[in-house]
mmCIF file of C-alpha atoms in Angstrom:
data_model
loop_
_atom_site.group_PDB
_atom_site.id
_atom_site.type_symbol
_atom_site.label_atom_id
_atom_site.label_comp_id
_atom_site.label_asym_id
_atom_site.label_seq_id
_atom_site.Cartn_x
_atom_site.Cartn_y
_atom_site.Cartn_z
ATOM 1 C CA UNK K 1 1.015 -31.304 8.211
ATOM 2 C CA UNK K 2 -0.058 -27.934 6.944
ATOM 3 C CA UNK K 3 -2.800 -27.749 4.539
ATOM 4 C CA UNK K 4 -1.720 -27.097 0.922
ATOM 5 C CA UNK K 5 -3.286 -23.980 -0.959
ATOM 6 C CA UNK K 6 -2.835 -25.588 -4.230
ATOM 7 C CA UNK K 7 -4.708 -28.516 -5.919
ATOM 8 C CA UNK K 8 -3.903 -30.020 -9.327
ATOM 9 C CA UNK K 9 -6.586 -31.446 -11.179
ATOM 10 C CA UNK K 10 -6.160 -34.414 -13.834
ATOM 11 C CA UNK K 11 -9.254 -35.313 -15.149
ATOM 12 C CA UNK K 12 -9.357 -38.582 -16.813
ATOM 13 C CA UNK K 13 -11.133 -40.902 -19.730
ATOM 14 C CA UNK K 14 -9.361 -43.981 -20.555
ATOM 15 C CA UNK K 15 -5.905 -42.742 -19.760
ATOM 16 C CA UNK K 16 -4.239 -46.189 -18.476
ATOM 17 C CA UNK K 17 -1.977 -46.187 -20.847
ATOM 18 C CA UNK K 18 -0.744 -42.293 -20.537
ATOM 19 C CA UNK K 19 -1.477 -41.766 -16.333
ATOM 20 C CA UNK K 20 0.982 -43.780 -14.961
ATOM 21 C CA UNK K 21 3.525 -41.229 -16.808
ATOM 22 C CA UNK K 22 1.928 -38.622 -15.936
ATOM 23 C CA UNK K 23 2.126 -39.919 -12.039
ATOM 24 C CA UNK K 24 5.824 -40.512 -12.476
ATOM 25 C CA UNK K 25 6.855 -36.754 -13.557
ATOM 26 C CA UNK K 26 4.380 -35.721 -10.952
ATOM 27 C CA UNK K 27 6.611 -37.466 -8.482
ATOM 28 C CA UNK K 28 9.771 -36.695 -10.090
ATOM 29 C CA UNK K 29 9.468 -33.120 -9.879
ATOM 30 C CA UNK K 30 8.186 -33.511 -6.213
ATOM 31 C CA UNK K 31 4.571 -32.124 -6.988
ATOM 32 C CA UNK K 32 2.581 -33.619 -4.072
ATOM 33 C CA UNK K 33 5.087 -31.775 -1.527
ATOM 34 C CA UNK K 34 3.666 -28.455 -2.951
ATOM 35 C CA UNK K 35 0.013 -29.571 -4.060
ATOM 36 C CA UNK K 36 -2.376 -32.071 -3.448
ATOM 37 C CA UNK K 37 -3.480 -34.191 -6.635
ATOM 38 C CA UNK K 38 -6.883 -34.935 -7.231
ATOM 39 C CA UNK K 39 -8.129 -37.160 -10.693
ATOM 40 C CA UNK K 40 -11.816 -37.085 -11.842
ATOM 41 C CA UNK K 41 -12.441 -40.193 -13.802
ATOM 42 C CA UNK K 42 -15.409 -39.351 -16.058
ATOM 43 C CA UNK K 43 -16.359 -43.033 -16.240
ATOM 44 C CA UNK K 44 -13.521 -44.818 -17.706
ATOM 45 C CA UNK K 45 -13.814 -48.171 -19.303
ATOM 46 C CA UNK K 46 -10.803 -49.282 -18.158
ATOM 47 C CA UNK K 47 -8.437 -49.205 -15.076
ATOM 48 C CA UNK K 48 -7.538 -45.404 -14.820
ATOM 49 C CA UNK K 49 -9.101 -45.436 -11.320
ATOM 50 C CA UNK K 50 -7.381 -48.787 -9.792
ATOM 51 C CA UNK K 51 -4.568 -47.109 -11.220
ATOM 52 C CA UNK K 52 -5.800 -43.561 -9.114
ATOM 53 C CA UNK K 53 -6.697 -45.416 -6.380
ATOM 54 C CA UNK K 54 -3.026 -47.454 -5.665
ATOM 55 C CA UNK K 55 -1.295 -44.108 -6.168
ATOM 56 C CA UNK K 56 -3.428 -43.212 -3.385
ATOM 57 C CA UNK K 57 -4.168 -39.617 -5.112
ATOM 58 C CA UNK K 58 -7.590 -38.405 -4.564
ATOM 59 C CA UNK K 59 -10.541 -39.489 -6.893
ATOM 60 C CA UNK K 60 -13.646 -38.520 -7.895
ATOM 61 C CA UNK K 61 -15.379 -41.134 -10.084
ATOM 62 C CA UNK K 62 -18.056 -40.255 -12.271
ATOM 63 C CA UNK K 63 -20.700 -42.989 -12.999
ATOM 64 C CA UNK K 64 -21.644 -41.517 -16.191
ATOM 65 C CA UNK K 65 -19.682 -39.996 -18.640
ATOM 66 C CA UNK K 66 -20.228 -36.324 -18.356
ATOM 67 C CA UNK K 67 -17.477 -34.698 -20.365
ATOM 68 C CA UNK K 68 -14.626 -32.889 -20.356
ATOM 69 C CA UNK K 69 -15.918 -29.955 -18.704
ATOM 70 C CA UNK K 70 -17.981 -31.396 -16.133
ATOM 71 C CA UNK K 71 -15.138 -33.213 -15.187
ATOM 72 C CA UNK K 72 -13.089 -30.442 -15.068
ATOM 73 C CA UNK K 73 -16.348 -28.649 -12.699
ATOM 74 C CA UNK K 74 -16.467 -31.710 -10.270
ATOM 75 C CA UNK K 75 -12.347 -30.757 -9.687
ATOM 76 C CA UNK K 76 -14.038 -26.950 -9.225
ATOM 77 C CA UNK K 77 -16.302 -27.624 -6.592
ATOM 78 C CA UNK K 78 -13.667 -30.513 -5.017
ATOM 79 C CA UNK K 79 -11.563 -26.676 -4.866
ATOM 80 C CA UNK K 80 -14.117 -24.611 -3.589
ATOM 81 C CA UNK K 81 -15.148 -26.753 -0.887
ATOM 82 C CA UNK K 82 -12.379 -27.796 0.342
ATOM 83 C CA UNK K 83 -10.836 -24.120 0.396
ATOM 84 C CA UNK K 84 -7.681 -24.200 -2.047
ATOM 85 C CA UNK K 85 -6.376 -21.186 -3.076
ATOM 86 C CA UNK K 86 -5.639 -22.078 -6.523
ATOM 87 C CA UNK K 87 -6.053 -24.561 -9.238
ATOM 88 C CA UNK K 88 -4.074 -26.139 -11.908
ATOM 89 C CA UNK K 89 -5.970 -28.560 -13.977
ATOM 90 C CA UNK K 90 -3.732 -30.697 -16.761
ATOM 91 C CA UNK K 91 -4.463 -33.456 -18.907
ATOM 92 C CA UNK K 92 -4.055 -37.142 -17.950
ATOM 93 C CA UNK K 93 -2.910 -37.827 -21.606
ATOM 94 C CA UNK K 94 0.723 -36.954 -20.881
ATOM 95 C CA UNK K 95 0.853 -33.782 -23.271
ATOM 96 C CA UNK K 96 0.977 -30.912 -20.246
ATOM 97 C CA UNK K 97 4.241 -31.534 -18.702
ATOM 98 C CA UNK K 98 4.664 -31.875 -15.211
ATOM 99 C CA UNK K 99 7.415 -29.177 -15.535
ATOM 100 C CA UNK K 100 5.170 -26.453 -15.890
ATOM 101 C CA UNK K 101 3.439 -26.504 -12.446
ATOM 102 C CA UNK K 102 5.811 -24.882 -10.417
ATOM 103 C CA UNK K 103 6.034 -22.033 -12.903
ATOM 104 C CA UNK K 104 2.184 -21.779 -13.544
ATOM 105 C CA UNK K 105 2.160 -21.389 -9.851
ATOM 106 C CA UNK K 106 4.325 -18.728 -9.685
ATOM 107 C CA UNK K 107 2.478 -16.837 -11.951
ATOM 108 C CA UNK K 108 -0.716 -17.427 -10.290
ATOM 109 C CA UNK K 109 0.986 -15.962 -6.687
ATOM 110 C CA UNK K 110 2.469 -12.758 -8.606
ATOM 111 C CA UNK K 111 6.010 -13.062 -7.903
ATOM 112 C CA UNK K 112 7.047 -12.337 -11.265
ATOM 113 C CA UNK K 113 9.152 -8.877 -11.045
ATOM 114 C CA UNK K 114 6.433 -6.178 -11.811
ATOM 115 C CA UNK K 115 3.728 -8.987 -12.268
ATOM 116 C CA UNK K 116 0.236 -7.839 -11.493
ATOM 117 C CA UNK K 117 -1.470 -11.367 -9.942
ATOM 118 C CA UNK K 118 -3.555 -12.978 -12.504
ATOM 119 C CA UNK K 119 -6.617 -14.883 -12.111
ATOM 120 C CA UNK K 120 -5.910 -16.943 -14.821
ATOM 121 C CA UNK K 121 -2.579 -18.392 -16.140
ATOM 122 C CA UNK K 122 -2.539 -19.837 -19.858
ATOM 123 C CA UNK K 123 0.289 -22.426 -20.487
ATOM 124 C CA UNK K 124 0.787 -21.410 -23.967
ATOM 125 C CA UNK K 125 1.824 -24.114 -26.628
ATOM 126 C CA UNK K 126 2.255 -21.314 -29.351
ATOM 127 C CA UNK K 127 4.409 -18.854 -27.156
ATOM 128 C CA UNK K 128 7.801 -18.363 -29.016
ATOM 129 C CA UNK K 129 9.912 -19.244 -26.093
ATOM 130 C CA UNK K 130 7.130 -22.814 -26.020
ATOM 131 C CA UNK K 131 8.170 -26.270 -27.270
ATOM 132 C CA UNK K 132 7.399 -27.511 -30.551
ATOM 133 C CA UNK K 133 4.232 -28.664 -31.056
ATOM 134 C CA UNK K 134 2.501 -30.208 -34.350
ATOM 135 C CA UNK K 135 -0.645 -29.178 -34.908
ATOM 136 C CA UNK K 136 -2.681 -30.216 -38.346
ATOM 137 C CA UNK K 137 -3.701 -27.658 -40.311
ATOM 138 C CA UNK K 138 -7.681 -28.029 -39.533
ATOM 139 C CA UNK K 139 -6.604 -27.290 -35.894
ATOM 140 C CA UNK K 140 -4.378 -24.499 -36.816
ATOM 141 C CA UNK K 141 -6.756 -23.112 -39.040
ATOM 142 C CA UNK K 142 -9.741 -23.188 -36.286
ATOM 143 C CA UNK K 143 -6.908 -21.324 -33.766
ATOM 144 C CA UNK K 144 -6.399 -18.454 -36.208
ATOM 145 C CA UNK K 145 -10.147 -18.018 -35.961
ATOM 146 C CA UNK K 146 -10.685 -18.054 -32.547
ATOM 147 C CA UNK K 147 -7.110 -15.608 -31.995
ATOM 148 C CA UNK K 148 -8.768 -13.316 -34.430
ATOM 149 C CA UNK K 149 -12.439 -13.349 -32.602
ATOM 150 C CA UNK K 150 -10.872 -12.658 -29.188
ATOM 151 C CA UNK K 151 -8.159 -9.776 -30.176
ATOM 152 C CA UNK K 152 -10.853 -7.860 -31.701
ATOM 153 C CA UNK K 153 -13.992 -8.357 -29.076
ATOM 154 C CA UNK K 154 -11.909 -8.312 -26.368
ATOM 155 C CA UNK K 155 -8.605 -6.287 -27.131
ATOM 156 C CA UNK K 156 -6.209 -9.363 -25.891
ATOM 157 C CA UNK K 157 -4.154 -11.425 -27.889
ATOM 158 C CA UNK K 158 -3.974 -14.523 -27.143
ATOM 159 C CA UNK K 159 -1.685 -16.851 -28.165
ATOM 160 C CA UNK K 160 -3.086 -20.703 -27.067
ATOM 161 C CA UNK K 161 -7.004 -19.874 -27.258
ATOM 162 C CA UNK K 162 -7.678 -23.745 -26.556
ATOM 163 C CA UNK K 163 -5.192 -24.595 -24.142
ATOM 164 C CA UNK K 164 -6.022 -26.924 -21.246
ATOM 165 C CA UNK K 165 -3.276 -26.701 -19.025
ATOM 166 C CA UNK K 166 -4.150 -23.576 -16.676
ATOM 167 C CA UNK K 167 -3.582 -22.076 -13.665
ATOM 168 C CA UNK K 168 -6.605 -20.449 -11.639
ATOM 169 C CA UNK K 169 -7.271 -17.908 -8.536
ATOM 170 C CA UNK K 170 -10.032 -18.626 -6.090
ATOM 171 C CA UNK K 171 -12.006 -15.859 -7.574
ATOM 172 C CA UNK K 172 -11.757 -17.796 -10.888
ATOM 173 C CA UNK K 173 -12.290 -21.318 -9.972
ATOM 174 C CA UNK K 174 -15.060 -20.190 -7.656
ATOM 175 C CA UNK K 175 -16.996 -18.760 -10.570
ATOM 176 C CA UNK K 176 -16.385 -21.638 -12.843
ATOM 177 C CA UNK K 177 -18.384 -24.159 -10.074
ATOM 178 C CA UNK K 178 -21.342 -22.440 -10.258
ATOM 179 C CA UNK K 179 -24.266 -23.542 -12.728
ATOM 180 C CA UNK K 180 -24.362 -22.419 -16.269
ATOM 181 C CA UNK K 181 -21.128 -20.705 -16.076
ATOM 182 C CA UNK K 182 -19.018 -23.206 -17.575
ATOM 183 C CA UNK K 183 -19.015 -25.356 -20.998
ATOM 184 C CA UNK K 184 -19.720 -28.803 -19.965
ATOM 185 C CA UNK K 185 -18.253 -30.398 -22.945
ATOM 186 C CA UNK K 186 -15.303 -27.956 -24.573
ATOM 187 C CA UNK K 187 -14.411 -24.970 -22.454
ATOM 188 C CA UNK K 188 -11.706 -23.459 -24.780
ATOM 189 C CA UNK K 189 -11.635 -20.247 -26.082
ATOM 190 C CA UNK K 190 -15.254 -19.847 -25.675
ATOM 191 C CA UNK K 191 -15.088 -19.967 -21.976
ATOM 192 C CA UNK K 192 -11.732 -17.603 -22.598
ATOM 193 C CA UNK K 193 -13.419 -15.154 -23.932
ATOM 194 C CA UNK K 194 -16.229 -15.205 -21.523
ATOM 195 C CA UNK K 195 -13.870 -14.356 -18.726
ATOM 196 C CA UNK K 196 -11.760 -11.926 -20.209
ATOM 197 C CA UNK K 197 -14.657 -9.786 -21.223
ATOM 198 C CA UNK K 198 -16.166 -9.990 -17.732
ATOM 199 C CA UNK K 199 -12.707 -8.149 -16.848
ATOM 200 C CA UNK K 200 -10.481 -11.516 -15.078
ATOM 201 C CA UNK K 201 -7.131 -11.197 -15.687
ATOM 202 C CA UNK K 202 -5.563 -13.363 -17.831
ATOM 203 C CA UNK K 203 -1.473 -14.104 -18.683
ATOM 204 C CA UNK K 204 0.205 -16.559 -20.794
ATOM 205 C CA UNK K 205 3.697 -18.482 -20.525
ATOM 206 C CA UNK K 206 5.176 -20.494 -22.695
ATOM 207 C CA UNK K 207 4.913 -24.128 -21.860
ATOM 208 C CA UNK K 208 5.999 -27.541 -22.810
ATOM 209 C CA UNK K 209 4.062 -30.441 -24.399
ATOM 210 C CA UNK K 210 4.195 -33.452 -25.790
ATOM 211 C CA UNK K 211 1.993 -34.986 -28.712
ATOM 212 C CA UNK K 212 -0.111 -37.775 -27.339
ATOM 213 C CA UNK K 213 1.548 -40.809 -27.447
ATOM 214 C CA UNK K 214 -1.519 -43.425 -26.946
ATOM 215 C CA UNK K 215 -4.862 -43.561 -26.859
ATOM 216 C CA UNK K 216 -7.539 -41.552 -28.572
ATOM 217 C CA UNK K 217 -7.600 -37.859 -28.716
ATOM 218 C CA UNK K 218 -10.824 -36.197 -27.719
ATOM 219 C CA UNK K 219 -10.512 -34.466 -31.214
ATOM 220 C CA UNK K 220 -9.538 -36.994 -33.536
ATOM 221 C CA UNK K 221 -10.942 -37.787 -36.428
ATOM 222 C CA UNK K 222 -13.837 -35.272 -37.887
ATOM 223 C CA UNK K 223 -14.777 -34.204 -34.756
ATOM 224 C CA UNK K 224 -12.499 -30.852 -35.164
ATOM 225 C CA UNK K 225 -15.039 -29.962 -37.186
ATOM 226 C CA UNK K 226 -17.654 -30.497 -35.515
ATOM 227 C CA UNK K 227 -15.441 -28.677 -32.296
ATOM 228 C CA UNK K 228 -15.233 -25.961 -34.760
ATOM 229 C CA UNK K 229 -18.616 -25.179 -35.358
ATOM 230 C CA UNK K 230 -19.607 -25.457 -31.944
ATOM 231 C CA UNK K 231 -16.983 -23.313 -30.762
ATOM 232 C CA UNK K 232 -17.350 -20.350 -33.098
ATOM 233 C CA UNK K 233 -21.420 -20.322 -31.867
ATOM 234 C CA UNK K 234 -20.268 -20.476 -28.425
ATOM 235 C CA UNK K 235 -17.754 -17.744 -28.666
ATOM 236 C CA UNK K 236 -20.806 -15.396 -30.571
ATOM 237 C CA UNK K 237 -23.489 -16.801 -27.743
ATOM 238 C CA UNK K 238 -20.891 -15.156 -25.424
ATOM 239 C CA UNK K 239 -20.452 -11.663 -26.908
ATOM 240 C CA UNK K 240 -24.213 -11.693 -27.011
ATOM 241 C CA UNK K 241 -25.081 -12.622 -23.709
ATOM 242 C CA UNK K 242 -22.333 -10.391 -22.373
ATOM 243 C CA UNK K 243 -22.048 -7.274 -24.623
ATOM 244 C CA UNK K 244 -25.706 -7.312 -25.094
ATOM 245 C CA UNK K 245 -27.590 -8.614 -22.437
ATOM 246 C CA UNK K 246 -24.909 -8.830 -19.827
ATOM 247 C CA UNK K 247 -26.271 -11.535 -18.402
ATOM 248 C CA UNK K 248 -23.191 -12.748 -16.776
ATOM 249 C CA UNK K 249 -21.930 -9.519 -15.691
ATOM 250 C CA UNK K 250 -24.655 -9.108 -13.497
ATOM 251 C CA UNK K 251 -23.999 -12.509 -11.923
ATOM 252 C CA UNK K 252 -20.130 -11.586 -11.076
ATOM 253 C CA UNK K 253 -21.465 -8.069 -9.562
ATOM 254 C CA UNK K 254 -23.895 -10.121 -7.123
#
């Protein structure tokens, strides 16, 4: 069997409820005959990774929980050592349709007519060819913010700042494993930013999602808030350490 170039990365905290959908449209759109699967559970409570595990996907298991984005590094260096191509990393909540792989992947290989290859491809809830989406007005209200910040730092709009369902190059995903270049808890539009002033190439489609039907929500509650405020002096520790000291462009010329 000939090795695939493309993994898909799921990872996973207390998702038995949503997975096993997620599993079935991964299945019904014939996914694993164009991708290999892998799930990082970040130390679920409950039985996400029996669930992994008799699926037979691949599974990393954290014994701590780590995060969102430290999950979403363990899938990284999963990538880069076992030489994939590219990455797609969706949620295991059931909001990222399975539908939108094949045509994240296209993107990502540049065979769009007169597409220049990206390194990274945003699925876009807020595209208007995109599904409807609700969004309260706290999170809409934090999106405007971030939209604003990165159209006039970096000369991009963008339309999903925060979206978690994207497609990445080698060159990308590569630079994501590494230490400290990542957000280990909400890489959003912070980390967005990071890469687009560092000169990546970044394209959006539209894309289709679901609201969460079970389960808790990683920003429920107050915590948008809180995910606000830590954003916004993420996205200005960026511009500093880039603009300024350009502390991370010297790391991507090395």
């Amino acid at each position: 069997m000939a090795k695939k170039e493309l993994l898909v990365i799921i990872p996973a905290y207390n998702e038995e409820k949503n997975i096993c959908r997620v599993f079935e449209q991964l299945e019904q759109f014939d996914i694993p005959s164009i991708a290999d699967v892998l799930v990082i559970d970040d130390a679920s409570c409950d039985h996400t990774g029996r669930i992994v595990r008799e699926k037979q996907y691949e599974l990393i298991t954290h014994i701590y929980n780590l995060g969102y984005g430290s999950a979403l590094q363990s899938g990284y260096k999963y990538a880069v050592r076992r030489n994939y191509e590219y990455v797609i990393q969706m949620d295991a909540d059931g909001q990222h349709d399975v539908c939108n792989i094949p045509v994240i992947y296209k993107e990502l290989k540049g065979k769009s007519v007169n597409a220049e290859k990206p390194d990274i491809v945003l699925g876009a809830r807020f595209m208007k060819e995109s599904s409807d989406f609700p969004v309260s007005w706290m999170k809409k209200t934090a999106y405007h913010m971030f939209r604003f910040l990165i159209r006039h730092i970096t000369g991009m709009r963008i339309a999903d700042p925060t979206t978690g369902l994207q497609g990445l190059d080698r060159r990308a995903f590569v630079y994501y494993s590494e230490y400290n270049h990542f957000d280990d808890k909400y890489p959003d539009a912070n980390v967005l930013m990071q890469m687009l002033l560092m000169g990546y190439r970044v394209k959006e489609v539209p894309a289709v999602m679901h609201a969460r039907e079970s389960g808790a929500s990683m920003h429920s509650g107050l915590k948008p808030v809180w995910y606000m405020m830590r954003m916004l002096f993420s996205m200005l520790t960026v511009i500093f350490r880039v603009k300024i000291l350009r502390v991370d462009m010297a790391l991507e010329t090395k």
